JSON list of N, CA and C in Angstrom, two decimals:
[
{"chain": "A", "resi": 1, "resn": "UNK", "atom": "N", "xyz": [0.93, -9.47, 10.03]},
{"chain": "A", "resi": 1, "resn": "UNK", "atom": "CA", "xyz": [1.87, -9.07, 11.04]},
{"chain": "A", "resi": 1, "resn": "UNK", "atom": "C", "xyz": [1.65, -7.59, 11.33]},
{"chain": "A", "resi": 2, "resn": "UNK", "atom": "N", "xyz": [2.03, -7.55, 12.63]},
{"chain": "A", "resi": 2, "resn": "UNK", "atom": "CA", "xyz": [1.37, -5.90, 12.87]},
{"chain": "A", "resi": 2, "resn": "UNK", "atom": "C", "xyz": [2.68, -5.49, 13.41]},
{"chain": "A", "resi": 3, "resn": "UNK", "atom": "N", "xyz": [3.22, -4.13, 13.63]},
{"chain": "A", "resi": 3, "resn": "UNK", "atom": "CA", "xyz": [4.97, -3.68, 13.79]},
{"chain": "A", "resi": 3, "resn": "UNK", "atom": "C", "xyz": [4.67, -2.63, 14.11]},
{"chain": "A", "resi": 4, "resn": "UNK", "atom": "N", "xyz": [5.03, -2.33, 15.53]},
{"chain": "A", "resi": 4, "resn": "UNK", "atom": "CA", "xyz": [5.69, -1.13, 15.48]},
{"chain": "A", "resi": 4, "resn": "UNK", "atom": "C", "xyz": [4.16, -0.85, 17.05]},
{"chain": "A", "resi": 5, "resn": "UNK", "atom": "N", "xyz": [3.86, 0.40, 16.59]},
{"chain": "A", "resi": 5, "resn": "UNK", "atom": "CA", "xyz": [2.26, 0.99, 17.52]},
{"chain": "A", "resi": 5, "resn": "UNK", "atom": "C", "xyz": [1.15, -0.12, 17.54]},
{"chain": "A", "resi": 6, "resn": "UNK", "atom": "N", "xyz": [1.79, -0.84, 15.75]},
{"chain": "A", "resi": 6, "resn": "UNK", "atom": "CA", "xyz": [-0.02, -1.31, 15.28]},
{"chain": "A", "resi": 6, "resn": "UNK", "atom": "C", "xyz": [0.17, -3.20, 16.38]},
{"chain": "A", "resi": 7, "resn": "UNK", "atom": "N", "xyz": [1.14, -3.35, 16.59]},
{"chain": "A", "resi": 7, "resn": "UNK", "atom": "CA", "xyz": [1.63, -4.36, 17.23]},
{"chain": "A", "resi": 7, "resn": "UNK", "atom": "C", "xyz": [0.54, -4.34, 18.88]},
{"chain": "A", "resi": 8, "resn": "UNK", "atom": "N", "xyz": [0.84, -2.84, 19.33]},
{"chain": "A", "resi": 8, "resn": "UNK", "atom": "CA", "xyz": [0.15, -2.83, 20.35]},
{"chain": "A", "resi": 8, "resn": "UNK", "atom": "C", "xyz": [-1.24, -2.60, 20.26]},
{"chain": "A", "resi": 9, "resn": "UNK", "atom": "N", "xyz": [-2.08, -1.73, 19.03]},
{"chain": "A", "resi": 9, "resn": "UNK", "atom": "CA", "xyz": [-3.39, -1.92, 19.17]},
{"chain": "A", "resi": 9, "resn": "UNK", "atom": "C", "xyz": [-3.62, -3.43, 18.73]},
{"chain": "A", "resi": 10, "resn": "UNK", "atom": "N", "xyz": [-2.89, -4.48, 18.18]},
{"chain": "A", "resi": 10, "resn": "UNK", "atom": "CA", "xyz": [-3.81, -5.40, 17.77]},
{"chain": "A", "resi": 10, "resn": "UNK", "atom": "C", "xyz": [-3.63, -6.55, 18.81]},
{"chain": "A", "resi": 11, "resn": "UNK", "atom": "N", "xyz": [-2.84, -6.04, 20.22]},
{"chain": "A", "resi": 11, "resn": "UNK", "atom": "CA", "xyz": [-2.60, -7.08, 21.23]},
{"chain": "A", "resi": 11, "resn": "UNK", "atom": "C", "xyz": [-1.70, -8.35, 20.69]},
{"chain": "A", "resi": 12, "resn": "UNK", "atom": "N", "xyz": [-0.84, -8.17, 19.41]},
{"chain": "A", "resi": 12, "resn": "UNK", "atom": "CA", "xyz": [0.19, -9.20, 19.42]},
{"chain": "A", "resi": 12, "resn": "UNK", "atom": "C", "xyz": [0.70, -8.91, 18.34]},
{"chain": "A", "resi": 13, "resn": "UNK", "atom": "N", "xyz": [1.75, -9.36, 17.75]},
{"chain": "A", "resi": 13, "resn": "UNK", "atom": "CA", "xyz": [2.60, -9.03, 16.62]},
{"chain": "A", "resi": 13, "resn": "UNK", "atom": "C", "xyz": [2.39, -9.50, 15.61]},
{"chain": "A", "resi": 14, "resn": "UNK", "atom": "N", "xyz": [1.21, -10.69, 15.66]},
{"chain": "A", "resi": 14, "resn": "UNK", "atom": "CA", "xyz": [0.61, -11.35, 14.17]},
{"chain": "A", "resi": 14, "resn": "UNK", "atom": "C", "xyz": [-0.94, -11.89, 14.88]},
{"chain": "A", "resi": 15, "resn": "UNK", "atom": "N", "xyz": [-1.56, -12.44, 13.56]},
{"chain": "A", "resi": 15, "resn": "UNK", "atom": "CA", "xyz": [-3.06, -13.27, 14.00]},
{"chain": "A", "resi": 15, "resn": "UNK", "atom": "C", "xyz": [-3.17, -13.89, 12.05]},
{"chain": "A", "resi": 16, "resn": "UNK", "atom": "N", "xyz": [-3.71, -14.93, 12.42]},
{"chain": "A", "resi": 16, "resn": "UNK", "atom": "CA", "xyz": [-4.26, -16.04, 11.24]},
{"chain": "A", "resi": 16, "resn": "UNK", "atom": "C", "xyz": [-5.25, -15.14, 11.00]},
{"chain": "A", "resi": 17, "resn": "UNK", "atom": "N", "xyz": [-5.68, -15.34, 9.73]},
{"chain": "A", "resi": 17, "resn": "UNK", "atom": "CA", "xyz": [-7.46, -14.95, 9.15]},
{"chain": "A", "resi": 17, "resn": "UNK", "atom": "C", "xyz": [-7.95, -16.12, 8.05]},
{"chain": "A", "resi": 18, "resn": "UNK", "atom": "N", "xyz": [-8.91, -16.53, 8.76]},
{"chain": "A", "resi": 18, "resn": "UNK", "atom": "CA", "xyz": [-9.09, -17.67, 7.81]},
{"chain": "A", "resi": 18, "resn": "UNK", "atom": "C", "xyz": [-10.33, -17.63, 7.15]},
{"chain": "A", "resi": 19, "resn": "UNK", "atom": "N", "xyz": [-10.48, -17.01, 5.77]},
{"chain": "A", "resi": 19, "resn": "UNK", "atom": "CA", "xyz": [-11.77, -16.86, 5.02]},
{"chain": "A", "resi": 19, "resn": "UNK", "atom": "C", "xyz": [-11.49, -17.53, 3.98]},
{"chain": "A", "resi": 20, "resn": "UNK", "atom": "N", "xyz": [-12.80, -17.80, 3.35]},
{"chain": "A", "resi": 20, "resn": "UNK", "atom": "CA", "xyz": [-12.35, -18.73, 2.14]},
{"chain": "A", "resi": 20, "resn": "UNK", "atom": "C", "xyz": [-12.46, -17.89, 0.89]},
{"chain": "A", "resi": 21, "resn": "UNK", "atom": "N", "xyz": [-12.16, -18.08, -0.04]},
{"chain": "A", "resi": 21, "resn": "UNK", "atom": "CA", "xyz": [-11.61, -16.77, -0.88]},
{"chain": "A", "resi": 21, "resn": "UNK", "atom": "C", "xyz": [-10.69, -15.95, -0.91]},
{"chain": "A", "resi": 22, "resn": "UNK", "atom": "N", "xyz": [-10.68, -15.09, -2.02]},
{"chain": "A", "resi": 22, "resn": "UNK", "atom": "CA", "xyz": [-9.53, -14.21, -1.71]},
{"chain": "A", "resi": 22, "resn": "UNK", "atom": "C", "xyz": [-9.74, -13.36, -0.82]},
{"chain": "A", "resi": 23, "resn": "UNK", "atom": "N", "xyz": [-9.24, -12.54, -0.12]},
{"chain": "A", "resi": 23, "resn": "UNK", "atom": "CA", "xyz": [-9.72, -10.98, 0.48]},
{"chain": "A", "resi": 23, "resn": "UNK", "atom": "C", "xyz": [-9.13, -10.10, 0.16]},
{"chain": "A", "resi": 24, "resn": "UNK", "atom": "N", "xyz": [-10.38, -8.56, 0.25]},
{"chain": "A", "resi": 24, "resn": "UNK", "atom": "CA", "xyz": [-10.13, -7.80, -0.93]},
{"chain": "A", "resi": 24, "resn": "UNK", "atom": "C", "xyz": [-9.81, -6.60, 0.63]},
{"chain": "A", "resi": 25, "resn": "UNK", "atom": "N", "xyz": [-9.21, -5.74, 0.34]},
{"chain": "A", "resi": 25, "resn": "UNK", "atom": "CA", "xyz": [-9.12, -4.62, 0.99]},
{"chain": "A", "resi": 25, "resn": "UNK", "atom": "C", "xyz": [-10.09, -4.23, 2.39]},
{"chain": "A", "resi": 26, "resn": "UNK", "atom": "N", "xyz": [-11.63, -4.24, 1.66]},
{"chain": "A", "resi": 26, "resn": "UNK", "atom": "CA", "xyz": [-12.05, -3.57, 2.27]},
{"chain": "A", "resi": 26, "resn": "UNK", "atom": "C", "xyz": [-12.96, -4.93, 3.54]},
{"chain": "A", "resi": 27, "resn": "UNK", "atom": "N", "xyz": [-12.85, -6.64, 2.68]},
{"chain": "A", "resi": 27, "resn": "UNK", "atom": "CA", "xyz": [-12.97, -7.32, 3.76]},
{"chain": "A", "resi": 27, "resn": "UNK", "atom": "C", "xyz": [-12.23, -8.10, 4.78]},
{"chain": "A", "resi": 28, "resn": "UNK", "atom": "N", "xyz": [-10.71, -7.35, 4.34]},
{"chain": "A", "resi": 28, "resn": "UNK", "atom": "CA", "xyz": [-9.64, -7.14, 5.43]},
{"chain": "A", "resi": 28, "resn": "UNK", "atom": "C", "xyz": [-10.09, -6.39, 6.60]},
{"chain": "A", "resi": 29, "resn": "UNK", "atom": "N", "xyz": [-10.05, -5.12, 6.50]},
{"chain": "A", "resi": 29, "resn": "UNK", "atom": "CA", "xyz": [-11.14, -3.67, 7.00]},
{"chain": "A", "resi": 29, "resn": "UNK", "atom": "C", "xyz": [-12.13, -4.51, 8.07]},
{"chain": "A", "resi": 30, "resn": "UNK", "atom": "N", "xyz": [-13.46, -5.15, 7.52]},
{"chain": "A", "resi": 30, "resn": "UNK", "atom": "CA", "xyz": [-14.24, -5.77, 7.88]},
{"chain": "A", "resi": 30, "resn": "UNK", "atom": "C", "xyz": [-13.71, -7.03, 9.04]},
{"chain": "A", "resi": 31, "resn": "UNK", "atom": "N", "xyz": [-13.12, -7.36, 8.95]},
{"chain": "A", "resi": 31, "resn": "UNK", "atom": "CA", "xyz": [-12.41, -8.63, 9.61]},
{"chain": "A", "resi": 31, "resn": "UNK", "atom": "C", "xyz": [-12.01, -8.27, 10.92]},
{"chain": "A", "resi": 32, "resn": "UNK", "atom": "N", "xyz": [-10.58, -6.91, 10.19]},
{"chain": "A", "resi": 32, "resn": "UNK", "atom": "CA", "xyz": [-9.70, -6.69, 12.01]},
{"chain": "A", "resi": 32, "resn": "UNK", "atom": "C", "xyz": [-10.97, -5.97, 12.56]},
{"chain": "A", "resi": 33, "resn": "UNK", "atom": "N", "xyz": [-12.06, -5.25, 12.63]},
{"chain": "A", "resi": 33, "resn": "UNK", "atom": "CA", "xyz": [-12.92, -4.76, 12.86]},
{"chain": "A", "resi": 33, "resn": "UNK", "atom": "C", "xyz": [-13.83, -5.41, 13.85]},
{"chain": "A", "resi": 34, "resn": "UNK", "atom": "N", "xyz": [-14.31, -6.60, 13.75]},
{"chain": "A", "resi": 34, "resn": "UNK", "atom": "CA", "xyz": [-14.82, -7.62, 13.95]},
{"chain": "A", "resi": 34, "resn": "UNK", "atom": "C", "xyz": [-13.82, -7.83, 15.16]},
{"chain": "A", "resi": 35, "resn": "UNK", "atom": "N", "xyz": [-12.78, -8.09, 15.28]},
{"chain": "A", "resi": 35, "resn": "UNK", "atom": "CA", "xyz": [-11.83, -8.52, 16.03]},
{"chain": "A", "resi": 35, "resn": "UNK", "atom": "C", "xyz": [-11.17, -7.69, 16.90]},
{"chain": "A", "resi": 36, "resn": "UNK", "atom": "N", "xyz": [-11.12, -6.31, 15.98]},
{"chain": "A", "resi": 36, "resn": "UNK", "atom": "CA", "xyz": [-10.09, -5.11, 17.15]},
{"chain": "A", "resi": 36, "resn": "UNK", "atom": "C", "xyz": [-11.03, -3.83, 17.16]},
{"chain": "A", "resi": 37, "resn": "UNK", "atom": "N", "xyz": [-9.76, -3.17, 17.84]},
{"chain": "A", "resi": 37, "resn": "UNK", "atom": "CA", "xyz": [-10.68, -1.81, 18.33]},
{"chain": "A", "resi": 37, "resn": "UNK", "atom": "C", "xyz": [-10.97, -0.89, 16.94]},
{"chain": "A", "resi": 38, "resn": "UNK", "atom": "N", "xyz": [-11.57, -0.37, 16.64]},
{"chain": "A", "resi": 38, "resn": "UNK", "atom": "CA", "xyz": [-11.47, 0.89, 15.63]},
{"chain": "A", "resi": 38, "resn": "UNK", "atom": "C", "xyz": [-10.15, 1.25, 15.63]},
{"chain": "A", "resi": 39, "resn": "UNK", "atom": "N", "xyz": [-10.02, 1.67, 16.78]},
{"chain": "A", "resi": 39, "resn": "UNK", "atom": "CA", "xyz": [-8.92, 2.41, 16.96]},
{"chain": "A", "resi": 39, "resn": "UNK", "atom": "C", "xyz": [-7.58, 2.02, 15.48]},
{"chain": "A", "resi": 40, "resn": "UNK", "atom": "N", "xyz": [-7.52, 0.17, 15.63]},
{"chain": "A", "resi": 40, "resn": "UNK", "atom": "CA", "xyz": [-6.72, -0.09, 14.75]},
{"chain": "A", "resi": 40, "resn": "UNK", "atom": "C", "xyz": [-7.16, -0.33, 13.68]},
{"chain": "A", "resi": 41, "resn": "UNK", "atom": "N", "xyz": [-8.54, -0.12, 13.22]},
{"chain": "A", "resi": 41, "resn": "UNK", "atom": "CA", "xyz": [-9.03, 0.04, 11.45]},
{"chain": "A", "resi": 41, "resn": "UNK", "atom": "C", "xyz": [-8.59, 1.01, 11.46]},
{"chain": "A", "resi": 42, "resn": "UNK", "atom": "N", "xyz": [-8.52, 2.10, 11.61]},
{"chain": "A", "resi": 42, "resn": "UNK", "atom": "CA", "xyz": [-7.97, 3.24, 11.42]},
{"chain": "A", "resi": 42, "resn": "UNK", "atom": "C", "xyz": [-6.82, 3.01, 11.50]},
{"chain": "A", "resi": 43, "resn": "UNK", "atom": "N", "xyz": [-5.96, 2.93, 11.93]},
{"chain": "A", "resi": 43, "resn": "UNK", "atom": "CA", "xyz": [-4.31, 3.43, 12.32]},
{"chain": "A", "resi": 43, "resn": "UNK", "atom": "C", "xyz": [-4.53, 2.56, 10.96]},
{"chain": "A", "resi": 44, "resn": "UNK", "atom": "N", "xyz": [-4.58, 1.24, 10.22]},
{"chain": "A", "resi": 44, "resn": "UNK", "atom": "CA", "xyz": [-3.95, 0.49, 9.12]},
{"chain": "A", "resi": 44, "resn": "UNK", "atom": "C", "xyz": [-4.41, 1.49, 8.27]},
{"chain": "A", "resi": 45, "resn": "UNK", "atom": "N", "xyz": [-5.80, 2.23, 8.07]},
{"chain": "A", "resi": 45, "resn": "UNK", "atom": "CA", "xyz": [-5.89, 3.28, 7.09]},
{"chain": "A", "resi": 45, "resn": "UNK", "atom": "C", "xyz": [-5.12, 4.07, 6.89]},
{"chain": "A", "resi": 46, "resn": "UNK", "atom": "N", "xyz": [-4.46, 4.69, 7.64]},
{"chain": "A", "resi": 46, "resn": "UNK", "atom": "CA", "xyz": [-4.01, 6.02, 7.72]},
{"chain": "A", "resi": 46, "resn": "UNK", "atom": "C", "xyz": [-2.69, 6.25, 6.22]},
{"chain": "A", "resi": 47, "resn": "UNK", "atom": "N", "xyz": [-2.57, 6.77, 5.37]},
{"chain": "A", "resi": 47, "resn": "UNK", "atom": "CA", "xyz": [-1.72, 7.12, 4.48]},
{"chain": "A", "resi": 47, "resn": "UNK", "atom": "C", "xyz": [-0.22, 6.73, 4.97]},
{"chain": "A", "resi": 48, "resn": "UNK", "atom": "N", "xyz": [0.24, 6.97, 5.98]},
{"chain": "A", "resi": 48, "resn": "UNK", "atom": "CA", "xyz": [1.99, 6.58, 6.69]},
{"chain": "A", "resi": 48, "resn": "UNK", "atom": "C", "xyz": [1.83, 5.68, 6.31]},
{"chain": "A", "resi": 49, "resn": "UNK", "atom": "N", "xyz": [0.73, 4.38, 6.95]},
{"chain": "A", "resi": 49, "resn": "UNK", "atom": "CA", "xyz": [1.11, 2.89, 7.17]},
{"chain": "A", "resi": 49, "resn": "UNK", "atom": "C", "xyz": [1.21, 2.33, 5.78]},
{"chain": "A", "resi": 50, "resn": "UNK", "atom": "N", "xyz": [1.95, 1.47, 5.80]},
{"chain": "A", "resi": 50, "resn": "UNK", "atom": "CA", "xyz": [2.35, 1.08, 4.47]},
{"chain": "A", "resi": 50, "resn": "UNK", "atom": "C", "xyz": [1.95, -0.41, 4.67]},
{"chain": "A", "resi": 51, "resn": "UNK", "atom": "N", "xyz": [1.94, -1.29, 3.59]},
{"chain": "A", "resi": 51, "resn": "UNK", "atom": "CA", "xyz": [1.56, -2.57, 3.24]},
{"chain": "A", "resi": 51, "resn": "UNK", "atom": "C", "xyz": [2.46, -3.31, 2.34]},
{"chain": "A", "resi": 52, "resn": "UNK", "atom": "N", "xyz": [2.90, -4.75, 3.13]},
{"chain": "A", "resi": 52, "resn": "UNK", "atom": "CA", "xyz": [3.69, -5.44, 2.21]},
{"chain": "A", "resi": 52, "resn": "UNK", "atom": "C", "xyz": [2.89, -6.75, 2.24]},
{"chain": "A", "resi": 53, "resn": "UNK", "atom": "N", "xyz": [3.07, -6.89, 1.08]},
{"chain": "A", "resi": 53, "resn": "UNK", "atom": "CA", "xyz": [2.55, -8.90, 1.01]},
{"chain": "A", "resi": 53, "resn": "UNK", "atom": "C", "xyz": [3.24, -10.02, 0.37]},
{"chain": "A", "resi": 54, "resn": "UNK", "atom": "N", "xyz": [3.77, -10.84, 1.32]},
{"chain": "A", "resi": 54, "resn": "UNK", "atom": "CA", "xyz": [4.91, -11.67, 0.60]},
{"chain": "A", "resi": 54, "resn": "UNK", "atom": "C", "xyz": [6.23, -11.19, 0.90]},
{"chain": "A", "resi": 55, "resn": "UNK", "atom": "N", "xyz": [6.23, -9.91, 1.85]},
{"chain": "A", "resi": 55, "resn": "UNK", "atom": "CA", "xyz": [7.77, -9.06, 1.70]},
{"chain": "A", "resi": 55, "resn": "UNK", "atom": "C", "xyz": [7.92, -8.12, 0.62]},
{"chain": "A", "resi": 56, "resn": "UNK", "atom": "N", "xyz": [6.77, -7.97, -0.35]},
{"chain": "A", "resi": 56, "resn": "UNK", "atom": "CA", "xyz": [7.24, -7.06, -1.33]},
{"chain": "A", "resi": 56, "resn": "UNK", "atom": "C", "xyz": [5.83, -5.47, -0.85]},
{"chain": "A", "resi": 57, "resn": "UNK", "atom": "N", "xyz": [6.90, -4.96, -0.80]},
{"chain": "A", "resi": 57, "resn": "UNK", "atom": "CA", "xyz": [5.76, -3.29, -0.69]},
{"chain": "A", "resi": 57, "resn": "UNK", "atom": "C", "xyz": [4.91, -3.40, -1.51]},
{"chain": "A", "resi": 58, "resn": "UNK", "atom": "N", "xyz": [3.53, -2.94, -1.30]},
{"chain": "A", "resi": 58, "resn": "UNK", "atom": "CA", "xyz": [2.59, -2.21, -2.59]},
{"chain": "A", "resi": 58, "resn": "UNK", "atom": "C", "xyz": [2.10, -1.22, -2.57]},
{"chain": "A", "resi": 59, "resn": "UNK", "atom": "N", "xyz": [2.43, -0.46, -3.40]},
{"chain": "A", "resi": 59, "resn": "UNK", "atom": "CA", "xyz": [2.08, 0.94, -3.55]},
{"chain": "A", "resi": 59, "resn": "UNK", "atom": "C", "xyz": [0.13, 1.54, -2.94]},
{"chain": "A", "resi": 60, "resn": "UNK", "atom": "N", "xyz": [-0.68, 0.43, -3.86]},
{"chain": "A", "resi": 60, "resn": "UNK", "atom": "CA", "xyz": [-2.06, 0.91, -3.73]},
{"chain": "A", "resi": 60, "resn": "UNK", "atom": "C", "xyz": [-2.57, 0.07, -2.46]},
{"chain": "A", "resi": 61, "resn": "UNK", "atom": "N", "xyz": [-2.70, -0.13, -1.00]},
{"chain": "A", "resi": 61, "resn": "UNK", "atom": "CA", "xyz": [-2.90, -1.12, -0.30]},
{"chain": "A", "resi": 61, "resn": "UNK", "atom": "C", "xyz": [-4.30, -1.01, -0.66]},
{"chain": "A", "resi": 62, "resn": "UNK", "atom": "N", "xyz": [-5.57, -0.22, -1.04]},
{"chain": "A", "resi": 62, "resn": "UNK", "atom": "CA", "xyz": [-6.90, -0.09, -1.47]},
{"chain": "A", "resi": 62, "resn": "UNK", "atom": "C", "xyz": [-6.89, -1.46, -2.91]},
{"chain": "A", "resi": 63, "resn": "UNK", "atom": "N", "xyz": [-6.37, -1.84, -3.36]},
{"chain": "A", "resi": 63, "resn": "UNK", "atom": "CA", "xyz": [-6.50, -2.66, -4.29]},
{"chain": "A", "resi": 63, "resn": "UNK", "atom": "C", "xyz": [-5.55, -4.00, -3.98]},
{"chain": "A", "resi": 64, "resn": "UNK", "atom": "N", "xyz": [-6.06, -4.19, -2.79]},
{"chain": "A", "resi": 64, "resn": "UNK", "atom": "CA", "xyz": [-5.21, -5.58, -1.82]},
{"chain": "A", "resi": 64, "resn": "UNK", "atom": "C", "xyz": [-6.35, -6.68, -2.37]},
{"chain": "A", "resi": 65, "resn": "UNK", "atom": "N", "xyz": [-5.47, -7.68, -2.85]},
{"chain": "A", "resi": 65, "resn": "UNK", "atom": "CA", "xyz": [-6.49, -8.85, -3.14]},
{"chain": "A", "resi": 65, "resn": "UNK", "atom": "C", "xyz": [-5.47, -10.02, -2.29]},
{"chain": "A", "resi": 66, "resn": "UNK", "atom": "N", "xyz": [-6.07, -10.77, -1.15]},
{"chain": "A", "resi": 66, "resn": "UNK", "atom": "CA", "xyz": [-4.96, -11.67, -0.80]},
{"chain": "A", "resi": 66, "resn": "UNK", "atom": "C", "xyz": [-5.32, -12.99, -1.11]},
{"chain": "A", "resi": 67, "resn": "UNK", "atom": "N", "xyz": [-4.60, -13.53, -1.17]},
{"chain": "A", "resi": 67, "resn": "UNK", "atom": "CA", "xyz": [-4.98, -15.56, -1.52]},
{"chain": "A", "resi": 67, "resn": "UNK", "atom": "C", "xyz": [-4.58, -16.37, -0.14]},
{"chain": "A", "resi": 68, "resn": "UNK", "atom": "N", "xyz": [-5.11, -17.54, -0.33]},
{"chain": "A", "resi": 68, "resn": "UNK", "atom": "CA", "xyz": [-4.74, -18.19, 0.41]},
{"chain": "A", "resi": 68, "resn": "UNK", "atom": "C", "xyz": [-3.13, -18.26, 0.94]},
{"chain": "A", "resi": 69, "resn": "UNK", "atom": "N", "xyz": [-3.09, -18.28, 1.93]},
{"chain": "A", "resi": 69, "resn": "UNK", "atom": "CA", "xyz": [-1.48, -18.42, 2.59]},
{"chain": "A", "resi": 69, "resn": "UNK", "atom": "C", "xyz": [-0.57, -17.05, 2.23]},
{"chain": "A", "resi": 70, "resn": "UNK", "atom": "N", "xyz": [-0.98, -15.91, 2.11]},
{"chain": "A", "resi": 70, "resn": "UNK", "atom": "CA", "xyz": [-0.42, -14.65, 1.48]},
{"chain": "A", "resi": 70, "resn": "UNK", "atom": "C", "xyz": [-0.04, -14.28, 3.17]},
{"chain": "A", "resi": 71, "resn": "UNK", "atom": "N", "xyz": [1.31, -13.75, 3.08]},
{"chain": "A", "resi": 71, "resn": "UNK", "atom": "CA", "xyz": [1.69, -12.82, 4.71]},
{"chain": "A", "resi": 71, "resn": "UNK", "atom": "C", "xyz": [1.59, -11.28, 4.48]},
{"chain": "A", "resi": 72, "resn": "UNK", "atom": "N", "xyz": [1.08, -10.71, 5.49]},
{"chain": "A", "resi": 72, "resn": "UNK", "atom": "CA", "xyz": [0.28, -9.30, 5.35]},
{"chain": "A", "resi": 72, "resn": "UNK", "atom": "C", "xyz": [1.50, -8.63, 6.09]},
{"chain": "A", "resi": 73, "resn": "UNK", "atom": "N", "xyz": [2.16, -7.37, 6.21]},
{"chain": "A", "resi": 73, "resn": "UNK", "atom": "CA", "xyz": [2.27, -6.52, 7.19]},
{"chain": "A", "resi": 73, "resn": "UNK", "atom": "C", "xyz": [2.52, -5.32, 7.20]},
{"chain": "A", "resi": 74, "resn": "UNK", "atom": "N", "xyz": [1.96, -5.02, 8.12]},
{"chain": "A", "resi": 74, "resn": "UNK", "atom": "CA", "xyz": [1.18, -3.48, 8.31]},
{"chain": "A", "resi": 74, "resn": "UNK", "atom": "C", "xyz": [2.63, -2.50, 8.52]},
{"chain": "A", "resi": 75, "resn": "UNK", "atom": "N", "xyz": [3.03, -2.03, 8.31]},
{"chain": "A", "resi": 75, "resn": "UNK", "atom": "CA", "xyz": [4.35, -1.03, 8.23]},
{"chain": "A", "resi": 75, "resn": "UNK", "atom": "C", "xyz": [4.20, 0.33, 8.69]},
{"chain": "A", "resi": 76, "resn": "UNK", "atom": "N", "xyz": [4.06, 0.75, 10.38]},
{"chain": "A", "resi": 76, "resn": "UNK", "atom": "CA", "xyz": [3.78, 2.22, 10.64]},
{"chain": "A", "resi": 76, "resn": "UNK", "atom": "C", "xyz": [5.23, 3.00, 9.92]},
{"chain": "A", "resi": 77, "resn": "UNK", "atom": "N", "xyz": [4.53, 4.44, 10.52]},
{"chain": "A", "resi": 77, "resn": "UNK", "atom": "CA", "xyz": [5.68, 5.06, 9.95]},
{"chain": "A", "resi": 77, "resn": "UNK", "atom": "C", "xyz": [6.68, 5.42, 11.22]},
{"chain": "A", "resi": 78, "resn": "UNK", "atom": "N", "xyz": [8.20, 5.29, 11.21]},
{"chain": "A", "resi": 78, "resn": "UNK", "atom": "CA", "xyz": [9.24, 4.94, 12.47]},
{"chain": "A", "resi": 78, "resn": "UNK", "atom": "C", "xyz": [9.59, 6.41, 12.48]},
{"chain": "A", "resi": 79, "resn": "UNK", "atom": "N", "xyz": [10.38, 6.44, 13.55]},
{"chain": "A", "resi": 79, "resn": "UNK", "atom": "CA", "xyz": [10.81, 7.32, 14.24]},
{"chain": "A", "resi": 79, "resn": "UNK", "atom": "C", "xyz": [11.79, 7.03, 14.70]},
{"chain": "A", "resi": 80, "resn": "UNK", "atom": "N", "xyz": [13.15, 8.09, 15.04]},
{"chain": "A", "resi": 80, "resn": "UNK", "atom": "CA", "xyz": [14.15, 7.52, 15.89]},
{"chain": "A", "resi": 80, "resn": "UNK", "atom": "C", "xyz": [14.82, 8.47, 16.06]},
{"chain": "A", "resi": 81, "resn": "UNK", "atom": "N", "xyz": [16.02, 8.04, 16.57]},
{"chain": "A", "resi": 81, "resn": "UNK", "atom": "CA", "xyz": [17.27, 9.31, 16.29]},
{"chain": "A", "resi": 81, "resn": "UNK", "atom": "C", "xyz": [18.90, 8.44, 16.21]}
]
């Protein structure tokens, strides 16, 4: 699931990824890459964006291992008043 800016670089608010295995960080990276602009490999890099899987935050998103049927989302950092 993508929220917020990352919603608009990835042209929709979610997308399936269907690899067989787990996926590790960096062939997450490899994937939206394949699929989107740089623009949004980067913005998910960036230190703000945060990463939850399952609904639960994780601190290291560099040591992302996902399994089958795992929900991803990308968490910019908000703004408001």
């Amino acid at each position: 699931m993508f929220l917020g800016r990352l919603e608009d670089l990835a042209g929709g608010p979610s997308q399936d990824i269907a690899k067989a295995g787990p996926l590790a960080w960096n062939d997450l990276l490899a994937t939206l890459g394949e699929r989107h602009s740089q623009a949004l490999v980067d913005a998910v890099q960036a230190d703000k964006v945060r990463i939850a899987v399952n609904g639960v935050l994780i601190a290291d998103k560099t040591a992302l291992v996902l399994a089958d049927g795992d929900e991803i989302a990308f968490l910019p950092p908000v703004s408001g008043g």
